[in-house]
Coordinates of C-alpha atoms and ligand atoms in Angstrom, one line a residue:
M1 CA -7.5 21.7 22.1
S2 CA -8.0 22.8 18.5
K3 CA -6.0 19.7 17.4
I4 CA -8.4 17.4 19.1
L5 CA -11.4 19.3 17.6
I6 CA -10.0 19.3 14.0
N7 CA -9.0 15.6 14.2
N8 CA -12.1 14.2 15.6
N9 CA -12.6 11.6 12.9
I10 CA -9.4 9.8 14.1
K11 CA -10.3 7.2 16.7
F12 CA -8.3 4.8 18.5
Y13 CA -9.1 1.1 17.9
S14 CA -11.7 -0.4 20.3
E15 CA -14.6 -2.8 20.1
E16 CA -17.0 0.1 19.8
I17 CA -15.0 1.7 17.0
L18 CA -14.9 -1.5 15.3
S19 CA -18.7 -1.7 15.3
T20 CA -18.9 1.9 14.0
A21 CA -16.6 0.9 11.2
V22 CA -18.7 -2.1 10.2
N23 CA -22.0 0.1 10.3
L24 CA -20.4 2.7 8.0
L25 CA -19.3 0.1 5.6
S26 CA -22.6 -1.6 5.7
N27 CA -24.1 1.8 4.7
K28 CA -21.7 2.0 1.7
D29 CA -19.6 4.6 3.4
L30 CA -15.8 4.6 3.6
V31 CA -13.5 3.9 6.5
A32 CA -9.7 4.4 6.8
F33 CA -7.8 1.7 8.8
P34 CA -4.3 0.4 9.4
T35 CA -2.9 -2.6 7.8
E36 CA 0.6 -4.2 8.4
T37 CA 1.7 -2.3 5.2
V38 CA 0.2 1.1 4.9
Y39 CA -3.2 2.7 6.0
G40 CA -6.1 1.7 3.5
L41 CA -9.3 3.4 2.5
G42 CA -11.8 0.7 2.7
A43 CA -15.3 0.1 1.0
D44 CA -17.6 -2.8 0.6
A45 CA -16.1 -4.5 -2.5
T46 CA -19.5 -5.8 -3.6
S47 CA -21.1 -2.3 -3.8
D48 CA -20.7 -0.1 -6.8
I49 CA -21.8 2.9 -4.9
A50 CA -19.3 2.3 -2.1
V51 CA -16.4 1.6 -4.5
S52 CA -17.1 4.6 -6.7
K53 CA -16.7 6.8 -3.6
V54 CA -13.2 5.4 -3.2
Y55 CA -12.3 6.4 -6.7
K56 CA -13.8 9.8 -6.4
L57 CA -12.2 10.7 -3.1
K58 CA -8.8 9.6 -4.1
N59 CA -9.2 11.2 -7.6
R60 CA -8.1 7.8 -9.0
P61 CA -8.6 6.8 -12.6
F62 CA -11.2 4.3 -13.0
I63 CA -9.0 2.2 -15.0
N64 CA -6.7 1.5 -12.0
P65 CA -8.2 -1.5 -10.2
L66 CA -8.4 -2.1 -6.4
I67 CA -7.3 -4.9 -4.1
S68 CA -10.1 -6.8 -2.5
H69 CA -9.2 -7.8 1.1
V70 CA -10.6 -11.0 2.5
S71 CA -10.1 -12.9 5.7
N72 CA -8.9 -16.2 4.3
K73 CA -8.2 -18.3 1.2
D74 CA -11.7 -19.8 1.1
M75 CA -13.2 -16.4 1.0
A76 CA -10.9 -15.5 -1.8
Y77 CA -11.9 -18.6 -3.8
K78 CA -15.5 -17.7 -3.6
F79 CA -14.9 -15.1 -6.3
C80 CA -11.6 -16.0 -8.1
K81 CA -10.2 -19.1 -9.6
E82 CA -7.4 -20.9 -7.7
T83 CA -4.2 -22.0 -9.5
Y84 CA -1.3 -24.1 -8.6
L85 CA 0.7 -21.0 -7.8
S86 CA -2.1 -19.3 -5.9
N87 CA -2.4 -22.2 -3.6
I88 CA 1.3 -22.3 -2.8
L89 CA 1.7 -18.5 -2.5
S90 CA -1.4 -18.1 -0.1
E91 CA -0.3 -21.0 1.9
A92 CA 3.1 -19.5 2.4
F93 CA 2.3 -15.8 2.8
W94 CA -1.3 -15.3 4.0
P95 CA -2.1 -13.6 6.1
G96 CA 0.5 -11.1 5.1
P97 CA 1.8 -8.4 2.7
L98 CA 1.2 -10.3 -0.5
T99 CA -1.5 -9.4 -3.1
I100 CA -2.2 -12.2 -5.6
I101 CA -3.6 -11.6 -9.0
M102 CA -6.1 -14.3 -10.2
E103 CA -8.8 -14.8 -12.7
Q104 CA -12.4 -13.9 -11.5
K105 CA -15.1 -16.5 -11.4
N106 CA -18.1 -15.7 -13.6
N107 CA -21.0 -14.0 -11.9
N108 CA -19.4 -13.2 -8.7
N109 CA -20.7 -10.4 -6.5
I110 CA -17.7 -8.2 -6.6
S111 CA -18.3 -4.7 -8.0
K112 CA -17.0 -4.5 -11.6
L113 CA -15.7 -1.2 -10.7
A114 CA -13.4 -2.5 -8.0
A115 CA -11.7 -4.7 -10.5
A116 CA -11.8 -2.0 -13.3
N117 CA -13.7 -4.2 -15.5
L118 CA -10.8 -6.7 -15.8
D119 CA -11.2 -10.4 -15.9
S120 CA -8.5 -10.6 -13.2
I121 CA -8.7 -9.5 -9.7
A122 CA -6.1 -8.5 -7.0
V123 CA -6.7 -10.3 -3.6
R124 CA -5.0 -10.1 -0.3
V125 CA -5.5 -11.5 3.2
P126 CA -4.1 -9.0 5.6
K127 CA -2.4 -9.7 8.8
S128 CA -3.7 -6.6 10.5
K129 CA -6.0 -7.8 13.3
I130 CA -8.2 -4.7 12.9
L131 CA -8.8 -5.3 9.2
Q132 CA -9.3 -9.0 9.7
E133 CA -12.1 -8.3 12.4
I134 CA -13.7 -5.7 10.2
I135 CA -13.9 -8.1 7.3
T136 CA -15.2 -11.0 9.5
K137 CA -17.9 -8.8 10.9
L138 CA -18.9 -7.3 7.6
N139 CA -18.7 -10.7 6.0
K140 CA -17.8 -9.2 2.7
P141 CA -14.6 -8.5 0.9
I142 CA -13.3 -5.0 1.5
A143 CA -11.9 -3.1 -1.6
A144 CA -9.0 -0.9 -0.2
P145 CA -6.3 1.2 -1.8
S146 CA -3.8 3.1 0.2
A147 CA -5.5 6.0 1.9
N148 CA -3.8 8.8 -0.1
K149 CA -4.8 10.9 -3.0
S150 CA -3.9 9.2 -6.3
G151 CA -0.3 9.4 -7.1
M152 CA 0.9 10.8 -3.8
V153 CA 2.9 9.2 -1.0
S154 CA 1.1 6.4 1.0
P155 CA 0.1 7.0 4.5
T156 CA 1.8 5.0 7.4
S157 CA -0.1 6.7 10.2
A158 CA -3.7 8.0 10.9
E159 CA -2.3 11.6 10.9
H160 CA -1.0 11.0 7.3
V161 CA -4.5 9.9 6.2
F162 CA -5.9 13.1 7.8
E163 CA -3.3 15.2 5.9
E164 CA -4.7 13.7 2.7
F165 CA -8.4 13.8 3.3
G166 CA -9.2 15.8 6.5
E167 CA -12.9 15.1 7.6
K168 CA -14.0 14.0 4.3
I169 CA -13.6 10.3 5.6
K170 CA -16.1 9.8 8.7
L171 CA -13.8 7.5 10.5
I172 CA -9.9 7.0 10.5
I173 CA -9.0 4.2 12.9
D174 CA -5.6 4.8 14.6
N175 CA -3.4 2.0 15.6
G176 CA -0.1 3.9 15.4
P177 CA 2.4 3.6 12.7
T178 CA 2.2 0.6 10.3
E179 CA 4.8 -2.2 10.7
K180 CA 6.1 -2.6 7.1
G181 CA 5.6 0.9 5.9
I182 CA 5.5 0.0 2.2
E183 CA 2.6 -1.5 0.2
S184 CA 2.2 -5.2 -0.4
T185 CA 4.0 -7.2 -3.1
V186 CA 1.7 -7.7 -6.1
V187 CA 2.1 -11.1 -7.9
D188 CA 0.5 -12.5 -10.8
A189 CA -0.4 -16.3 -10.1
R190 CA -2.0 -17.2 -13.3
G191 CA 0.9 -18.3 -15.4
N192 CA 3.6 -21.0 -15.2
Y193 CA 5.8 -18.9 -12.9
P194 CA 4.9 -16.0 -10.6
V195 CA 5.3 -12.5 -12.1
I196 CA 5.9 -9.6 -9.5
L197 CA 4.1 -6.6 -10.7
R198 CA 4.9 -4.5 -7.8
P199 CA 7.9 -5.3 -5.5
G200 CA 7.1 -5.2 -1.8
P201 CA 7.8 -6.8 1.7
I202 CA 7.6 -10.3 0.3
T203 CA 10.7 -10.4 -1.9
L204 CA 11.5 -12.1 -5.2
E205 CA 13.9 -14.5 -3.4
M206 CA 11.0 -15.4 -0.9
I207 CA 8.6 -16.1 -3.7
Q208 CA 11.2 -18.1 -5.7
E209 CA 12.0 -20.1 -2.7
A210 CA 8.3 -20.8 -1.7
T211 CA 7.3 -21.8 -5.3
N212 CA 10.5 -23.4 -6.2
S213 CA 10.3 -21.6 -9.5
Q214 CA 12.0 -18.8 -11.4
A215 CA 9.7 -16.1 -10.4
K216 CA 10.3 -12.8 -12.3
L217 CA 10.0 -9.2 -11.5
N218 CA 8.3 -7.3 -14.2
T219 CA 7.4 -3.7 -13.5
S220 CA 7.9 -2.6 -17.3
S221 CA 5.2 -1.1 -19.2
E222 CA 4.4 -3.7 -21.9
L223 CA 3.5 -6.7 -19.7
I224 CA 1.6 -4.8 -17.0
E225 CA -2.1 -5.0 -17.1
S226 CA -2.5 -2.7 -14.4
P227 CA -2.1 0.9 -15.5
G228 CA -1.4 1.9 -11.9
Q229 CA 2.0 0.6 -12.4
L230 CA 2.7 3.0 -15.1
L231 CA 2.0 6.3 -13.5
K232 CA 4.2 8.6 -11.6
H233 CA 3.5 7.6 -8.1
Y234 CA 4.3 8.2 -4.5
S235 CA 5.1 11.8 -5.3
T236 CA 6.4 14.3 -3.0
Q237 CA 5.8 18.1 -3.7
K238 CA 9.6 18.6 -3.9
K239 CA 11.8 17.2 -6.5
L240 CA 13.7 14.0 -5.4
I241 CA 17.3 13.6 -6.4
L242 CA 18.3 9.9 -6.0
N243 CA 21.6 8.1 -5.4
S244 CA 23.1 11.2 -3.9
T245 CA 26.2 10.6 -1.9
N246 CA 26.5 14.2 -0.8
C247 CA 24.1 17.0 -0.1
S248 CA 23.9 20.6 -1.2
N249 CA 22.9 23.1 1.7
D250 CA 19.7 24.2 0.0
C251 CA 18.4 20.6 0.0
A252 CA 17.1 18.0 2.6
Y253 CA 18.8 14.8 2.8
L254 CA 17.4 11.3 3.3
G255 CA 20.4 9.3 4.4
F256 CA 21.0 5.6 4.9
K257 CA 23.5 3.9 7.3
N258 CA 26.7 5.9 7.3
L259 CA 25.7 8.1 4.4
M260 CA 24.6 11.3 6.3
P261 CA 25.8 14.9 5.9
D262 CA 28.6 16.1 8.1
N263 CA 28.3 18.7 10.9
K264 CA 28.7 21.6 8.6
F265 CA 25.4 20.7 6.8
G266 CA 22.9 23.4 7.6
G267 CA 19.7 21.7 6.3
V268 CA 17.4 19.0 7.5
S269 CA 18.3 15.3 7.3
L270 CA 16.9 12.1 8.4
N271 CA 18.4 8.6 8.3
L272 CA 16.2 5.7 6.9
S273 CA 18.3 3.3 9.1
K274 CA 21.5 4.0 11.1
N275 CA 22.2 0.3 11.2
G276 CA 21.6 -0.2 7.4
N277 CA 18.6 -2.4 8.1
L278 CA 16.4 -2.5 4.9
N279 CA 13.2 -3.5 6.7
E280 CA 13.6 -0.5 9.1
A281 CA 14.4 1.7 6.1
A282 CA 11.1 0.5 4.3
S283 CA 9.1 1.2 7.5
N284 CA 10.6 4.8 7.8
L285 CA 10.5 5.6 3.9
F286 CA 7.1 7.3 3.4
S287 CA 6.9 9.1 6.8
M288 CA 10.4 10.5 6.4
L289 CA 9.6 11.6 2.9
R290 CA 6.5 13.4 4.2
T291 CA 8.5 15.1 7.0
L292 CA 11.3 16.3 4.5
D293 CA 8.6 17.4 1.9
K294 CA 7.3 19.9 4.6
S295 CA 10.7 21.4 5.3
N296 CA 12.0 24.6 3.6
A297 CA 14.5 22.8 1.4
K298 CA 14.5 23.3 -2.2
N299 CA 14.8 19.5 -3.2
I300 CA 15.2 16.2 -1.4
M301 CA 18.4 14.3 -2.0
V302 CA 18.3 10.6 -1.2
A303 CA 21.2 8.2 -0.5
P304 CA 21.7 5.1 -2.6
I305 CA 19.7 2.2 -1.2
P306 CA 21.1 -1.5 -1.8
N307 CA 19.0 -3.1 -4.4
K308 CA 18.4 -6.4 -2.6
G309 CA 15.6 -7.9 -0.6
I310 CA 13.0 -5.1 0.3
G311 CA 15.5 -2.7 -1.0
V312 CA 14.1 -3.4 -4.4
A313 CA 10.8 -2.2 -3.3
I314 CA 12.2 0.9 -1.7
N315 CA 14.0 1.7 -5.0
D316 CA 10.8 1.1 -7.0
R317 CA 9.0 3.7 -4.9
L318 CA 11.7 6.2 -5.0
K319 CA 12.2 5.9 -8.7
R320 CA 8.5 6.5 -9.3
A321 CA 8.4 9.3 -6.9
A322 CA 11.3 11.0 -8.8
L323 CA 9.8 10.7 -12.3
Ligands
TXA401 O1 -0.4 -2.9 1.0 C1 -1.3 -2.7 0.1 O2 -1.4 -3.4 -0.9 C2 -2.3 -1.5 0.4 C3 -3.2 -2.0 1.7 C4 -4.2 -1.0 2.0 O3 -3.7 -3.3 1.5 N1 -3.1 -1.4 -0.7 C5 -2.6 -0.7 -1.8 O4 -3.6 -0.6 -2.8 O5 -1.5 -0.5 -1.9 P1 -3.3 0.4 -4.0 O6 -4.7 0.6 -4.7 O7 -2.7 1.6 -3.7 O8 -2.4 -0.4 -5.0 C6 -2.9 -1.7 -5.7 C7 -2.1 -2.1 -6.7 C8 -2.1 -1.0 -7.9 O9 -0.8 -0.9 -8.4 C9 -3.0 -1.7 -8.9 O10 -2.7 -1.3 -10.1 C10 -2.6 -3.2 -8.7 O11 -2.4 -3.3 -7.3 N2 -3.7 -4.1 -9.1 C11 -5.0 -4.2 -8.7 N3 -5.7 -5.0 -9.3 C12 -5.0 -5.6 -10.3 C13 -5.1 -6.5 -11.4 N4 -6.3 -7.1 -11.6 N5 -4.0 -6.8 -12.1 C14 -2.8 -6.1 -11.9 N6 -2.6 -5.1 -10.9 C15 -3.7 -4.9 -10.2
MG402 MG1 -1.6 3.3 -3.6

């Protein structure tokens, strides 16, 4: 009973809730919703007032730009400049978990705050039907970061969003756990070849194949324009100890495939994927980290994760969380 009362801003997806969401966004308010990657905290991307609420609620530095979500390529090209690569990448991966960095067109109506005053802008066409419908009804791009406090673990369920913000958000649309469980790949499409600034579900190999180019992964500090990439991120309260092939009794263990503690282990343990499936591991990563973070264990020890395919993104998140 009390749970229902406490969580009364969490609503299951329905036509009526969709209209409520669009009304809130039209009034420069914020709404949390599922995407295929993680839950997002959305605002009208053309409104400084709405966008400033996102930064404030998340306690996010104003220098860390947001992704503008649109319903299709044409909507994106109203405010950013297409390139040879952006055409190929959007054709291959939109709608889907790929964010493309492009140059902005002059005098567009996107809030300067949303793009942190940069000349570039991050754009994504989400696959999520709910977000697609919201964008179409609002008929404006939606600026949406992951719906967590700046630097913390991204939410993959409505309850996670509630854990982060409680009733500070008027509406959290619940559609169960997200499919991918890890944030979109961010790729810069302005140069001669694609540069991945944040690895994600669309892998380096997929981008190389689609563009027939030597796409590069670059998450190092010098070349990254986006300061968000530099911060300690995705942090748990407990210390993470990576690449652990065994586990001490006072720690919790996040295993993978056969790497799990034996029967004598007295602590809490979870397996990212018993079959060693990296997509499954990605979809479990953040929710399992949250669960283990709530345990009584001293630290969280994490099994080594193969650094291939989406495993690159899993390791990127784990490394930042462990900083
Ligand atoms: O899957 C996702 O991308 C989720 C869902 C809600 O769409 N969103 C998300 O947003 O993860 P956020 O704000 O947590 O991460 C956006 C990333 C940040 O690392 C930010 O620094 C980068 O995109 N970014 C945004 N604009 C950029 C730009 N102009 N140049 C380089 N990086 C940019
Ligand atoms: Mg985030």
